[in-house]
Amino acid sequence: VDCYRARWTIEEFFKALKTGCQFERRQLESAHSLLNALAILAPVAWRLLLLRHLGRLKRSVPASAALTEKQLEVLRAVAKKPLRARPTARDAMLAIAALGGHIRSNGDPGWIVMGRGMHDLLLLELGWRAREQASGCDQS
């Protein structure tokens, strides 16, 4: 019974991987390249699933339960709508979805805009870290 109950979460993980991370659209052909992409994208899909779960079902949980402090720092700097000092997981989910093109009046975000927003956030985080290293003020 417990395994069957977990089925929906597993299905949602695969939606995050296939739709949010666009795993199938990458059109990789060799097993080696597929496994490499899977190794990179599976943790991203897991984080998307966690963020969406906390943002929808446990709205008062702090965003730090789903994102790193560095990701929150970057998100605060680039969010289209300013984040609170202590954002909730829902605040972070909506800010990331907005990066991906989500329009708030359309209801909760889907996997595509969540995936695009997370992709942008991760790229911005890389740039943020590169800037810190270049200026010698790495704070991690």
PDB file of C-alpha atoms in Angstrom:
ATOM      1  CA  VAL A   1       0.000   0.000   0.000  1.00  0.00           C
ATOM      2  CA  ASP A   2       2.830   2.413   0.862  1.00  0.00           C
ATOM      3  CA  CYS A   3       4.509   1.711  -2.485  1.00  0.00           C
ATOM      4  CA  TYR A   4       1.272   2.402  -4.301  1.00  0.00           C
ATOM      5  CA  ARG A   5       0.818   5.658  -2.382  1.00  0.00           C
ATOM      6  CA  ALA A   6       4.267   6.779  -3.541  1.00  0.00           C
ATOM      7  CA  ARG A   7       3.281   6.185  -7.170  1.00  0.00           C
ATOM      8  CA  TRP A   8       1.924   9.697  -7.693  1.00  0.00           C
ATOM      9  CA  THR A   9       5.108  11.296  -6.337  1.00  0.00           C
ATOM     10  CA  ILE A  10       7.159   9.110  -8.665  1.00  0.00           C
ATOM     11  CA  GLU A  11       4.950  10.130 -11.596  1.00  0.00           C
ATOM     12  CA  GLU A  12       5.390  13.797 -10.694  1.00  0.00           C
ATOM     13  CA  PHE A  13       9.179  13.331 -10.489  1.00  0.00           C
ATOM     14  CA  PHE A  14       9.197  11.953 -14.014  1.00  0.00           C
ATOM     15  CA  LYS A  15       7.023  14.870 -15.199  1.00  0.00           C
ATOM     16  CA  ALA A  16       9.529  17.258 -13.640  1.00  0.00           C
ATOM     17  CA  LEU A  17      12.348  15.428 -15.410  1.00  0.00           C
ATOM     18  CA  LYS A  18      10.645  15.015 -18.791  1.00  0.00           C
ATOM     19  CA  THR A  19       8.648  18.248 -19.004  1.00  0.00           C
ATOM     20  CA  GLY A  20      10.339  20.647 -16.584  1.00  0.00           C
ATOM     21  CA  CYS A  21      13.916  19.667 -17.434  1.00  0.00           C
ATOM     22  CA  GLN A  22      12.973  18.719 -21.015  1.00  0.00           C
ATOM     23  CA  PHE A  23      15.009  15.527 -20.868  1.00  0.00           C
ATOM     24  CA  GLU A  24      13.433  13.968 -23.965  1.00  0.00           C
ATOM     25  CA  ARG A  25      13.763  17.127 -26.098  1.00  0.00           C
ATOM     26  CA  ARG A  26      17.538  16.948 -25.848  1.00  0.00           C
ATOM     27  CA  GLN A  27      17.540  14.186 -28.485  1.00  0.00           C
ATOM     28  CA  LEU A  28      20.629  12.466 -27.152  1.00  0.00           C
ATOM     29  CA  GLU A  29      21.414   9.169 -28.847  1.00  0.00           C
ATOM     30  CA  SER A  30      24.139   7.287 -27.010  1.00  0.00           C
ATOM     31  CA  ALA A  31      23.576   5.607 -23.686  1.00  0.00           C
ATOM     32  CA  HIS A  32      26.600   7.452 -22.317  1.00  0.00           C
ATOM     33  CA  SER A  33      25.228  10.904 -23.179  1.00  0.00           C
ATOM     34  CA  LEU A  34      21.741   9.960 -21.912  1.00  0.00           C
ATOM     35  CA  LEU A  35      23.179   8.834 -18.574  1.00  0.00           C
ATOM     36  CA  ASN A  36      25.295  11.986 -18.279  1.00  0.00           C
ATOM     37  CA  ALA A  37      22.246  14.176 -18.908  1.00  0.00           C
ATOM     38  CA  LEU A  38      20.223  12.129 -16.440  1.00  0.00           C
ATOM     39  CA  ALA A  39      22.942  12.509 -13.805  1.00  0.00           C
ATOM     40  CA  ILE A  40      22.783  16.297 -14.208  1.00  0.00           C
ATOM     41  CA  LEU A  41      19.025  16.672 -14.549  1.00  0.00           C
ATOM     42  CA  ALA A  42      17.753  14.217 -11.900  1.00  0.00           C
ATOM     43  CA  PRO A  43      18.815  16.446  -8.977  1.00  0.00           C
ATOM     44  CA  VAL A  44      17.272  19.465 -10.721  1.00  0.00           C
ATOM     45  CA  ALA A  45      14.005  17.565 -11.218  1.00  0.00           C
ATOM     46  CA  TRP A  46      14.075  16.501  -7.558  1.00  0.00           C
ATOM     47  CA  ARG A  47      14.544  20.127  -6.454  1.00  0.00           C
ATOM     48  CA  LEU A  48      11.679  21.239  -8.721  1.00  0.00           C
ATOM     49  CA  LEU A  49       9.452  18.541  -7.237  1.00  0.00           C
ATOM     50  CA  LEU A  50      10.418  19.527  -3.687  1.00  0.00           C
ATOM     51  CA  LEU A  51       9.860  23.216  -4.364  1.00  0.00           C
ATOM     52  CA  ARG A  52       6.474  22.612  -5.956  1.00  0.00           C
ATOM     53  CA  HIS A  53       5.393  20.234  -3.188  1.00  0.00           C
ATOM     54  CA  LEU A  54       6.360  22.663  -0.429  1.00  0.00           C
ATOM     55  CA  GLY A  55       4.987  25.649  -2.326  1.00  0.00           C
ATOM     56  CA  ARG A  56       1.605  24.039  -2.873  1.00  0.00           C
ATOM     57  CA  LEU A  57       1.032  21.905   0.200  1.00  0.00           C
ATOM     58  CA  LYS A  58       3.145  23.383   2.990  1.00  0.00           C
ATOM     59  CA  ARG A  59       2.972  27.059   2.222  1.00  0.00           C
ATOM     60  CA  SER A  60       4.527  28.321   5.471  1.00  0.00           C
ATOM     61  CA  VAL A  61       7.774  26.325   5.107  1.00  0.00           C
ATOM     62  CA  PRO A  62      10.788  28.610   4.571  1.00  0.00           C
ATOM     63  CA  ALA A  63      12.283  28.722   1.081  1.00  0.00           C
ATOM     64  CA  SER A  64      15.596  27.561   2.541  1.00  0.00           C
ATOM     65  CA  ALA A  65      14.047  24.077   2.821  1.00  0.00           C
ATOM     66  CA  ALA A  66      14.136  23.841  -0.986  1.00  0.00           C
ATOM     67  CA  LEU A  67      16.852  26.246  -2.150  1.00  0.00           C
ATOM     68  CA  THR A  68      20.397  27.030  -1.091  1.00  0.00           C
ATOM     69  CA  GLU A  69      21.228  30.358   0.536  1.00  0.00           C
ATOM     70  CA  LYS A  70      23.142  31.364  -2.602  1.00  0.00           C
ATOM     71  CA  GLN A  71      20.114  30.602  -4.788  1.00  0.00           C
ATOM     72  CA  LEU A  72      17.923  32.692  -2.479  1.00  0.00           C
ATOM     73  CA  GLU A  73      20.443  35.538  -2.632  1.00  0.00           C
ATOM     74  CA  VAL A  74      20.373  35.468  -6.438  1.00  0.00           C
ATOM     75  CA  LEU A  75      16.589  35.136  -6.511  1.00  0.00           C
ATOM     76  CA  ARG A  76      16.228  38.173  -4.242  1.00  0.00           C
ATOM     77  CA  ALA A  77      18.384  40.181  -6.655  1.00  0.00           C
ATOM     78  CA  VAL A  78      16.564  39.182  -9.856  1.00  0.00           C
ATOM     79  CA  ALA A  79      12.983  38.440  -8.819  1.00  0.00           C
ATOM     80  CA  LYS A  80      10.394  40.368 -10.796  1.00  0.00           C
ATOM     81  CA  LYS A  81       8.476  41.007  -7.567  1.00  0.00           C
ATOM     82  CA  PRO A  82      10.654  41.670  -4.473  1.00  0.00           C
ATOM     83  CA  LEU A  83      10.918  38.727  -2.079  1.00  0.00           C
ATOM     84  CA  ARG A  84      10.314  39.086   1.640  1.00  0.00           C
ATOM     85  CA  ALA A  85      13.267  38.999   4.000  1.00  0.00           C
ATOM     86  CA  ARG A  86      12.302  35.418   4.909  1.00  0.00           C
ATOM     87  CA  PRO A  87      10.505  34.041   1.859  1.00  0.00           C
ATOM     88  CA  THR A  88       8.372  30.931   2.060  1.00  0.00           C
ATOM     89  CA  ALA A  89       8.721  28.011  -0.317  1.00  0.00           C
ATOM     90  CA  ARG A  90       5.621  29.312  -2.084  1.00  0.00           C
ATOM     91  CA  ASP A  91       7.206  32.756  -2.525  1.00  0.00           C
ATOM     92  CA  ALA A  92      10.298  31.119  -4.030  1.00  0.00           C
ATOM     93  CA  MET A  93       8.240  28.812  -6.246  1.00  0.00           C
ATOM     94  CA  LEU A  94       6.288  31.765  -7.675  1.00  0.00           C
ATOM     95  CA  ALA A  95       9.450  33.860  -8.126  1.00  0.00           C
ATOM     96  CA  ILE A  96      11.168  31.035 -10.021  1.00  0.00           C
ATOM     97  CA  ALA A  97       8.061  30.438 -12.119  1.00  0.00           C
ATOM     98  CA  ALA A  98       7.952  34.172 -12.939  1.00  0.00           C
ATOM     99  CA  LEU A  99      11.529  33.898 -14.234  1.00  0.00           C
ATOM    100  CA  GLY A 100      10.206  31.175 -16.536  1.00  0.00           C
ATOM    101  CA  GLY A 101       7.352  33.338 -17.807  1.00  0.00           C
ATOM    102  CA  HIS A 102       4.536  32.371 -15.449  1.00  0.00           C
ATOM    103  CA  ILE A 103       1.626  34.786 -15.171  1.00  0.00           C
ATOM    104  CA  ARG A 104       0.324  34.716 -11.613  1.00  0.00           C
ATOM    105  CA  SER A 105      -3.335  35.074 -12.608  1.00  0.00           C
ATOM    106  CA  ASN A 106      -3.094  31.735 -14.441  1.00  0.00           C
ATOM    107  CA  GLY A 107      -3.041  29.765 -11.172  1.00  0.00           C
ATOM    108  CA  ASP A 108      -0.200  27.614  -9.916  1.00  0.00           C
ATOM    109  CA  PRO A 109       2.743  27.196 -12.286  1.00  0.00           C
ATOM    110  CA  GLY A 110       3.245  24.069 -14.361  1.00  0.00           C
ATOM    111  CA  TRP A 111       6.389  22.102 -15.045  1.00  0.00           C
ATOM    112  CA  ILE A 112       7.416  23.996 -18.183  1.00  0.00           C
ATOM    113  CA  VAL A 113       7.588  27.466 -16.590  1.00  0.00           C
ATOM    114  CA  MET A 114       9.064  25.992 -13.395  1.00  0.00           C
ATOM    115  CA  GLY A 115      11.749  24.264 -15.463  1.00  0.00           C
ATOM    116  CA  ARG A 116      12.553  27.395 -17.470  1.00  0.00           C
ATOM    117  CA  GLY A 117      12.699  29.481 -14.302  1.00  0.00           C
ATOM    118  CA  MET A 118      14.951  27.004 -12.506  1.00  0.00           C
ATOM    119  CA  HIS A 119      17.210  26.830 -15.571  1.00  0.00           C
ATOM    120  CA  ASP A 120      17.540  30.621 -15.483  1.00  0.00           C
ATOM    121  CA  LEU A 121      18.131  30.655 -11.727  1.00  0.00           C
ATOM    122  CA  LEU A 122      20.900  28.051 -11.988  1.00  0.00           C
ATOM    123  CA  LEU A 123      22.606  29.989 -14.797  1.00  0.00           C
ATOM    124  CA  LEU A 124      22.320  33.207 -12.824  1.00  0.00           C
ATOM    125  CA  GLU A 125      23.801  31.440  -9.797  1.00  0.00           C
ATOM    126  CA  LEU A 126      26.791  30.323 -11.891  1.00  0.00           C
ATOM    127  CA  GLY A 127      27.342  33.890 -13.050  1.00  0.00           C
ATOM    128  CA  TRP A 128      26.949  35.168  -9.488  1.00  0.00           C
ATOM    129  CA  ARG A 129      29.574  32.738  -8.217  1.00  0.00           C
ATOM    130  CA  ALA A 130      31.930  33.575 -11.100  1.00  0.00           C
ATOM    131  CA  ARG A 131      31.634  37.279 -10.269  1.00  0.00           C
ATOM    132  CA  GLU A 132      32.414  36.579  -6.611  1.00  0.00           C
ATOM    133  CA  GLN A 133      35.459  34.512  -7.510  1.00  0.00           C
ATOM    134  CA  ALA A 134      36.707  37.081 -10.000  1.00  0.00           C
ATOM    135  CA  SER A 135      36.431  39.878  -7.461  1.00  0.00           C
ATOM    136  CA  GLY A 136      37.959  37.756  -4.691  1.00  0.00           C
ATOM    137  CA  CYS A 137      35.003  38.090  -2.363  1.00  0.00           C
ATOM    138  CA  ASP A 138      33.723  34.497  -2.353  1.00  0.00           C
ATOM    139  CA  GLN A 139      31.247  34.323   0.520  1.00  0.00           C
ATOM    140  CA  SER A 140      30.225  30.645   0.272  1.00  0.00           C
TER     141      SER A 140
END
